[in-house]
Coordinates of C-alpha atoms and ligand atoms in Angstrom, one line a residue:
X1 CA 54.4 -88.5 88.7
X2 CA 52.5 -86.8 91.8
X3 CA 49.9 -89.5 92.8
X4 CA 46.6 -87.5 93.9
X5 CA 45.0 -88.8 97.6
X6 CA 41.6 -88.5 97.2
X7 CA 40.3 -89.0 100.9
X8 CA 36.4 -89.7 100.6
X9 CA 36.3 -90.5 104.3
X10 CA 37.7 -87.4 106.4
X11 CA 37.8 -85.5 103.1
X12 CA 34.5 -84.8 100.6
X13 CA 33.2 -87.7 99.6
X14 CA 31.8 -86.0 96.5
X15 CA 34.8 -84.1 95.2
X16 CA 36.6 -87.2 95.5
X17 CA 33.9 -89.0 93.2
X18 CA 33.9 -86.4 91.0
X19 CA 37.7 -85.7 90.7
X20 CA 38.2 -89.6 90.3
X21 CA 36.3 -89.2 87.7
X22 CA 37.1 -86.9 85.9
X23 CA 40.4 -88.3 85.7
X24 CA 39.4 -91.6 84.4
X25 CA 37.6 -89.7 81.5
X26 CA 40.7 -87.7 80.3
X27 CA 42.1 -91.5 80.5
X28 CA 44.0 -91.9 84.1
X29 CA 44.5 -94.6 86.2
X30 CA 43.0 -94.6 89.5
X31 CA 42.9 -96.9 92.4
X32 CA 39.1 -97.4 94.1
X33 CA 38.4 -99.0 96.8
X34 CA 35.8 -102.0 96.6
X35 CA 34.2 -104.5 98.9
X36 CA 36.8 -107.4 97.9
X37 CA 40.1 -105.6 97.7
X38 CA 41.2 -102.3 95.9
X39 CA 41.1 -102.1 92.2
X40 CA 43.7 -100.1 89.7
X41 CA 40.7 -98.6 87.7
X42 CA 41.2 -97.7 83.5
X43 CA 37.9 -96.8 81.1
X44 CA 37.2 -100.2 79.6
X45 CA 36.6 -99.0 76.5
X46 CA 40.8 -97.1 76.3
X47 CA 43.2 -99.6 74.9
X48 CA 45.7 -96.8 76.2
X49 CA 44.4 -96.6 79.3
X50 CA 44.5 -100.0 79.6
X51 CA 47.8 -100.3 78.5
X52 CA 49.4 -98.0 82.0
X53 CA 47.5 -100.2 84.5
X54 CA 49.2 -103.4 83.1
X55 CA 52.6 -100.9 83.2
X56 CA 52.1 -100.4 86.6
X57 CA 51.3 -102.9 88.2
X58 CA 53.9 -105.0 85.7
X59 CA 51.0 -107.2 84.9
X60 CA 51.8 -110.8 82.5
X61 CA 50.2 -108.9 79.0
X62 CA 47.9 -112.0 78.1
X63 CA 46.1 -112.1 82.1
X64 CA 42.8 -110.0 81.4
X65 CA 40.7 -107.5 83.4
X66 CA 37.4 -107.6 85.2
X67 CA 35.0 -104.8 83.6
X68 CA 33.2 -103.2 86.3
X69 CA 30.0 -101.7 85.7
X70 CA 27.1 -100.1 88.0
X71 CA 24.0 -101.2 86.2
X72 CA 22.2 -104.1 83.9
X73 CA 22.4 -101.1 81.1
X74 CA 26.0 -100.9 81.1
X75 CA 26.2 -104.8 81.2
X76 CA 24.6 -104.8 77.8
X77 CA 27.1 -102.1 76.7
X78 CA 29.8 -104.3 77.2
X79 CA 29.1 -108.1 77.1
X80 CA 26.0 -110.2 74.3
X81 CA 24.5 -112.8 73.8
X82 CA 24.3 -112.9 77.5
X83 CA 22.2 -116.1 79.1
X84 CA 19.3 -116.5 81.0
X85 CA 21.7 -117.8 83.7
X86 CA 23.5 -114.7 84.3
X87 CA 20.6 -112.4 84.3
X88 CA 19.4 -115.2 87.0
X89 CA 22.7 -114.5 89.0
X90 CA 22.8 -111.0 88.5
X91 CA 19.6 -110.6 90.5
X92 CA 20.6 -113.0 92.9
X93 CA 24.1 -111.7 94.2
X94 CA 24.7 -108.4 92.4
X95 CA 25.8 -106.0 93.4
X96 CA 28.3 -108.2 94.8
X97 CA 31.9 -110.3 94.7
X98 CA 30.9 -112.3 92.0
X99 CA 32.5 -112.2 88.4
X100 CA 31.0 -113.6 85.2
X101 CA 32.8 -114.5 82.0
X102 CA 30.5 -113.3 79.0
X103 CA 30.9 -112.7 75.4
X104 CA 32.6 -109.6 74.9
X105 CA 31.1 -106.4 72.8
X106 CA 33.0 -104.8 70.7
X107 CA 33.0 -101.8 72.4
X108 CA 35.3 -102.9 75.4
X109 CA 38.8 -102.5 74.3
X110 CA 40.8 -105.3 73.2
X111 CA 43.5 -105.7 75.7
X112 CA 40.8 -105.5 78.7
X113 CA 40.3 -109.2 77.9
X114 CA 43.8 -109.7 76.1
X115 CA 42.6 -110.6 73.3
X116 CA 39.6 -113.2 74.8
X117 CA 36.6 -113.0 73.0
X118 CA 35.3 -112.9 76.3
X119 CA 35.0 -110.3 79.0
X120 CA 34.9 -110.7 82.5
X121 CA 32.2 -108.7 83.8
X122 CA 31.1 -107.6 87.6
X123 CA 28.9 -105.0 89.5
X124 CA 30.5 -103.9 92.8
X125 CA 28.6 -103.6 96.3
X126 CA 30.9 -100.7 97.5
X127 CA 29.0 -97.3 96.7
X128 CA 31.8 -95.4 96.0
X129 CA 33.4 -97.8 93.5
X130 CA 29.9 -97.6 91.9
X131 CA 29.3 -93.9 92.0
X132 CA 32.4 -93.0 90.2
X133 CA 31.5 -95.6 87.7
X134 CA 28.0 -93.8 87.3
X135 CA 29.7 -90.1 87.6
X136 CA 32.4 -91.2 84.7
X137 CA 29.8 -93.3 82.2
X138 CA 32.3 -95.5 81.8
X139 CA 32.6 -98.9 82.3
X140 CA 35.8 -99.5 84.5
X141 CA 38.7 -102.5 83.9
X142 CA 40.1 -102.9 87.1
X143 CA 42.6 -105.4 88.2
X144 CA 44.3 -105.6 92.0
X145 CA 45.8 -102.4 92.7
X146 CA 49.1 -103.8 93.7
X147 CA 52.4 -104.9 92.2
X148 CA 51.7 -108.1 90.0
X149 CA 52.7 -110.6 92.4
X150 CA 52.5 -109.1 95.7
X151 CA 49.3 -109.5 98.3
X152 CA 46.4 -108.1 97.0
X153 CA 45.7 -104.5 98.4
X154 CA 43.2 -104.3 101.4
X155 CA 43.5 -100.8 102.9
X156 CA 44.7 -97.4 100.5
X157 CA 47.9 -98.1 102.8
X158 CA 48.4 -101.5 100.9
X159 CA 48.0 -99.7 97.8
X160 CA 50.1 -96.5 98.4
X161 CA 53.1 -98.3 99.3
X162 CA 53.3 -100.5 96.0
X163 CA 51.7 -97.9 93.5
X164 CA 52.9 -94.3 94.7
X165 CA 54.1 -92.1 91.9
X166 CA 53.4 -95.0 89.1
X167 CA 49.5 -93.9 88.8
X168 CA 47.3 -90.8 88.5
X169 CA 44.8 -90.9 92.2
X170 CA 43.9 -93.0 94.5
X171 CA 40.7 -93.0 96.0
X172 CA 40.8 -93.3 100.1
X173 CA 37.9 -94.7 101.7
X174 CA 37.2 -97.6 104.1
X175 CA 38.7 -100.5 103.8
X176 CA 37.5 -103.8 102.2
X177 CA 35.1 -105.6 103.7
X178 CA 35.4 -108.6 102.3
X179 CA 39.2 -109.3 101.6
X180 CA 39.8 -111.4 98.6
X181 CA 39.0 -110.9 95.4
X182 CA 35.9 -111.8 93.5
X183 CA 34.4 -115.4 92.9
X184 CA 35.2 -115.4 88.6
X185 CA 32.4 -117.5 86.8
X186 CA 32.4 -118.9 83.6
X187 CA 28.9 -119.8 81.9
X188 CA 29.3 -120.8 79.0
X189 CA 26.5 -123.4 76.8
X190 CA 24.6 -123.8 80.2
X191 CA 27.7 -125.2 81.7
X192 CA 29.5 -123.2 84.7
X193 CA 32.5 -123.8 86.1
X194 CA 34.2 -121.5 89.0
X195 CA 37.4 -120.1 87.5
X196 CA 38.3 -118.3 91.0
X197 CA 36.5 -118.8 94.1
X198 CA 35.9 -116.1 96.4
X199 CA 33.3 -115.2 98.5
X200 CA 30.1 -115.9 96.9
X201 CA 30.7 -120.1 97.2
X202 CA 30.1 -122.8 95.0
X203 CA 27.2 -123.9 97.2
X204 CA 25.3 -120.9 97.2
X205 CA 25.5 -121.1 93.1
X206 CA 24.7 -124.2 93.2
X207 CA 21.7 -123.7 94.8
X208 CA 20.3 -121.2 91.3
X209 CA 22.0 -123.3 88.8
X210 CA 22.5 -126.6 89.8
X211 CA 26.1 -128.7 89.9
X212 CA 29.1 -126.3 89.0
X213 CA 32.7 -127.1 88.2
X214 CA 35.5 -125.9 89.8
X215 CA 38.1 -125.8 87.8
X216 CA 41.1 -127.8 88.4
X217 CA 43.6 -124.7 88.3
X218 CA 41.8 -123.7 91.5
X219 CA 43.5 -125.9 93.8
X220 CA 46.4 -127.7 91.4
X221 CA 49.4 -125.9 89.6
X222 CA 48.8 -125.6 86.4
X223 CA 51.7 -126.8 83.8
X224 CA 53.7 -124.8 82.0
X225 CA 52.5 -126.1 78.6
X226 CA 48.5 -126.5 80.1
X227 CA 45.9 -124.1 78.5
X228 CA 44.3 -122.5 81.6
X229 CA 40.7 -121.3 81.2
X230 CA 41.6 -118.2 84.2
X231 CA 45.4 -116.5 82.6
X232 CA 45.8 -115.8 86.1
X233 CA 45.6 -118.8 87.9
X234 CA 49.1 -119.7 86.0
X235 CA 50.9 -116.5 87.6
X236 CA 52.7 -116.8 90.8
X237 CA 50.4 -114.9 92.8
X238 CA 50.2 -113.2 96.8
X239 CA 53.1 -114.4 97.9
X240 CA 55.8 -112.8 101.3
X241 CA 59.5 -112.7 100.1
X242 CA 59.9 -115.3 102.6
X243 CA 59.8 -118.7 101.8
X244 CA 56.5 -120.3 102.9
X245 CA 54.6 -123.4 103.3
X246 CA 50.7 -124.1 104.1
X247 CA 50.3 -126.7 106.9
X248 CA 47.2 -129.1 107.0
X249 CA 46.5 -130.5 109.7
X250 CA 44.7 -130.5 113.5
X251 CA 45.4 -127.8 115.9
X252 CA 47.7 -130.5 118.1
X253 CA 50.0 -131.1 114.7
X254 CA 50.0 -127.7 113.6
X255 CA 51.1 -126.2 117.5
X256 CA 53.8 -130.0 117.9
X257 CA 54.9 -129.1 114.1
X258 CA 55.5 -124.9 113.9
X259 CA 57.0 -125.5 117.6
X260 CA 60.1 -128.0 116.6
X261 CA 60.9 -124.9 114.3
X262 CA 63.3 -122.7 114.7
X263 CA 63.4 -119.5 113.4
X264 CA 59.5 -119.4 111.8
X265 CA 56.6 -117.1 112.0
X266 CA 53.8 -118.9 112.3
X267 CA 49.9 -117.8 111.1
X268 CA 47.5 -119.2 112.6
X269 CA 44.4 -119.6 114.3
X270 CA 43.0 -118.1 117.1
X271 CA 42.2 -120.8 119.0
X272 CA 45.6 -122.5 118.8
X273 CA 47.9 -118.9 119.2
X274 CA 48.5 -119.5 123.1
X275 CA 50.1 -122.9 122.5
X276 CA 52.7 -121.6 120.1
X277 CA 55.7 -120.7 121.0
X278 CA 57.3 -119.2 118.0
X279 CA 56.5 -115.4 116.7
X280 CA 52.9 -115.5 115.0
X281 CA 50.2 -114.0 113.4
X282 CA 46.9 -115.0 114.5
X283 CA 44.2 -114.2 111.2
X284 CA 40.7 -115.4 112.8
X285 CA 39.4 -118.0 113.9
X286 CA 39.6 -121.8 112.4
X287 CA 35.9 -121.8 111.7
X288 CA 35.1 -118.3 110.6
X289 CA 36.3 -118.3 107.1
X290 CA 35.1 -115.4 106.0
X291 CA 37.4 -113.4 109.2
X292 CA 40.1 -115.5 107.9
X293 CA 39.3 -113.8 104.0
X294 CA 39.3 -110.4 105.9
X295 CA 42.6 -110.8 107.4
X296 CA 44.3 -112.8 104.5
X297 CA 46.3 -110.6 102.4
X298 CA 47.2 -108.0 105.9
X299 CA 48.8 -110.8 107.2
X300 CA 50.9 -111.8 104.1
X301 CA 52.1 -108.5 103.5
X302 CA 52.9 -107.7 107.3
X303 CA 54.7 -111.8 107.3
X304 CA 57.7 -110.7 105.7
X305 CA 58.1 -107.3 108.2
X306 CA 59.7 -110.2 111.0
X307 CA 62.1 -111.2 109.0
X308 CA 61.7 -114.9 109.5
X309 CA 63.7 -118.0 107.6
X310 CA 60.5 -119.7 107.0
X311 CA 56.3 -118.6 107.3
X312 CA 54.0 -121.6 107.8
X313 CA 50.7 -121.1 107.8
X314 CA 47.9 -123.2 109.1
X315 CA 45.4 -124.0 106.5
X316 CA 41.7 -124.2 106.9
X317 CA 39.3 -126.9 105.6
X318 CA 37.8 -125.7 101.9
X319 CA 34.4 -125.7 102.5
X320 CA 32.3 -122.1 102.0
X321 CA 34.7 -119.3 101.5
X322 CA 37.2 -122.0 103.1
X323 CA 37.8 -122.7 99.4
X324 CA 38.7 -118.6 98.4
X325 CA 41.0 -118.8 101.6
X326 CA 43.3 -121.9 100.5
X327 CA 43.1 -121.2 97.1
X328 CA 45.0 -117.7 97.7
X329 CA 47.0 -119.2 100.8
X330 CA 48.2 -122.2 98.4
X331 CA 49.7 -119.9 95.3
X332 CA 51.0 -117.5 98.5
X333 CA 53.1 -121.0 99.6
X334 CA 53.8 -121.6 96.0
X335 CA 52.1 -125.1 96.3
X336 CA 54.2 -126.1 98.9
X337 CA 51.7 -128.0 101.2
X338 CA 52.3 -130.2 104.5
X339 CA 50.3 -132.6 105.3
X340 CA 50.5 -133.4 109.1
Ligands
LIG401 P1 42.4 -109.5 89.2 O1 42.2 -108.5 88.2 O2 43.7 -109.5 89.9 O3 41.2 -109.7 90.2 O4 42.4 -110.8 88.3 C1 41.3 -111.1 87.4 C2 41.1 -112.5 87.3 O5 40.0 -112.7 86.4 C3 42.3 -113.2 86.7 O6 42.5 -114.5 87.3 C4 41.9 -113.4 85.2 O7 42.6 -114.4 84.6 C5 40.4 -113.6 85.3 N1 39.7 -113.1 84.1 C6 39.5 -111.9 83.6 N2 38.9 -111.9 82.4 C7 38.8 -113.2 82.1 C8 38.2 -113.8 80.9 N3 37.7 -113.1 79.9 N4 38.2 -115.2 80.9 C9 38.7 -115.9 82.0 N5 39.2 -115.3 83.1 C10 39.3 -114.0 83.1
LIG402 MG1 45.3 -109.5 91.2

């Protein structure tokens, strides 16, 4: 299969809204750039729709699908008995990175939330992502646009390389501004817990609804046998072919540690990257977490390029989006964590 380039940044930005969807209305697949990373986009309401972007992307059949949508009409269409809470949070941080777990409709397909009662719903900041949801009418599931597994996709460079020829367009516009994926919410009885954290924190939820959870599967592996509330946190997830460990520690350990090594590529901060001897990656500064989001998935797709024995990477503390950062870098390392 030919995969259509839509460019919507040196091309027409119209004609590629338009053409993408179109295509997702005759029931295509096509990859759309958002503020957290690229998204493989299906009509929500098209179990066989639904059913190529899990083929593509080789996708675990029971890890469901956010629903994106571009207005509080369309969240109606697809989620009930929604609470006071969410309207409260969709006011405050949408359109934005910020998921919520509902009660599903009816009319979303059944494989969107793999068989859930419950949908995952969210309303993007990136125009374009919203304007071909408006220009289709549809709702739009949309997972990672990468290969199950792999870093999630950044740039339409990211995206072309693991997807070319398996789906219908992709959508070329600017890359993500934000850099991991969306915080995923789950309010449920008045209770919320964070399912994913990204980069709307627990703090500044905390601040609408009080205390929130976050779910142990955030920072812990979950168990083989262990019910998971998130299907995806249980995946392996964003990790380099190489084998690779996140480091905790000071700047001093991290440099006296990734130095004894022989053989290792190193990411790290900026602040430590002319003390280190070994090749490296630098991804932002130790206290600017959300540079360090930004920069996250680039670096662990361009990690296994030097061909290394071992990647260590230098992990920051998990407060603010600190906590989006380790949770991906931590799956990425497979849980394998140093403490210096
Ligand atoms: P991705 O599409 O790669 O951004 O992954 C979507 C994330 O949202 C995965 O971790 C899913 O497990 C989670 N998710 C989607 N729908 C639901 C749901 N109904 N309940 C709980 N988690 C969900
Ligand atoms: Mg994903």
């Amino acid at each position: 299969m030919e995969t259509i380039k839509l460019d919507i940044v040196s091309g027409d930005y119209q004609n590629g809204i338009k053409e993408a969807a179109h295509i997702l209305k005759k029931g295509g697949i096509v990859a759309i750039p958002t503020e957290t990373v690229y998204g493989l986009a299906a009509s929500a309401y098209s179990d066989d729709a639904i059913s190529r972007v899990f083929k593509a992307k080789g996708r675990p059949q029971d890890n469901p699908l956010i629903v994106h949508i571009c207005d509080m009409k369309m969240l109606e269409k697809v989620a009930t008995d929604i609470p006071d809470e969410a309207y409260a949070l969709a006011e405050k941080f949408w359109p934005g990175p910020l998921t919520m777990v509902l009660k599903k409709s009816d009319s979303v397909a059944q494989s969107v939330s793999a068989g859930l009662k419950t949908v995952a719903v969210r309303m993007p900041e990136e125009k374009a992502a919203r304007d071909i949801i408006e220009k289709s009418g549809l709702p739009l599931a949309a997972p990672s646009a990468n290969v199950s597994g792999s870093p999630s996709p950044t740039t339409a460079e990211h995206v072309i390389s693991d997807l070319d020829g398996k789906i219908d367009a992709v959508v070329i516009g600017n890359g993500c501004k934000i850099g991991v994926e969306s915080t995923v919410l789950s309010i449920f009885d008045g209770k919320a817990s964070i399912l994913r954290p990204g980069a709307v924190t627990a703090e500044e939820i905390e601040q609408l609804l009080g205390k929130v959870d976050v779910d142990k599967a955030v920072l812990e592996e979950p168990k083989s046998s262990e019910k998971v509330s998130s299907p995806g946190m249980k995946y392996k997830h964003y990790a380099p072919k190489t084998e690779t460990f996140l480091v905790e520690g000071s700047i001093q350990a991290f440099v006296n540690f990734v130095n004894k090594k022989d053989n290792a590529l190193a990411i790290c901060f900026e602040e430590e990257s002319h003390l280190i001897s070994s090749e490296k990656i630098v991804y932002g500064e130790m206290s600017d977490k959300k540079t360090l989001a930004h920069n996250l998935f680039s670096a662990l797709r361009e990690a296994d390029n030097f061909k290394k024995e071992s990647i260590y990477i230098h992990a920051p503390d998990k407060a603010g989006v600190g906590l989006a950062v380790y949770n991906r870098l931590i799956r990425a390392a497979a849980f394998r964590v140093i403490k210096l």
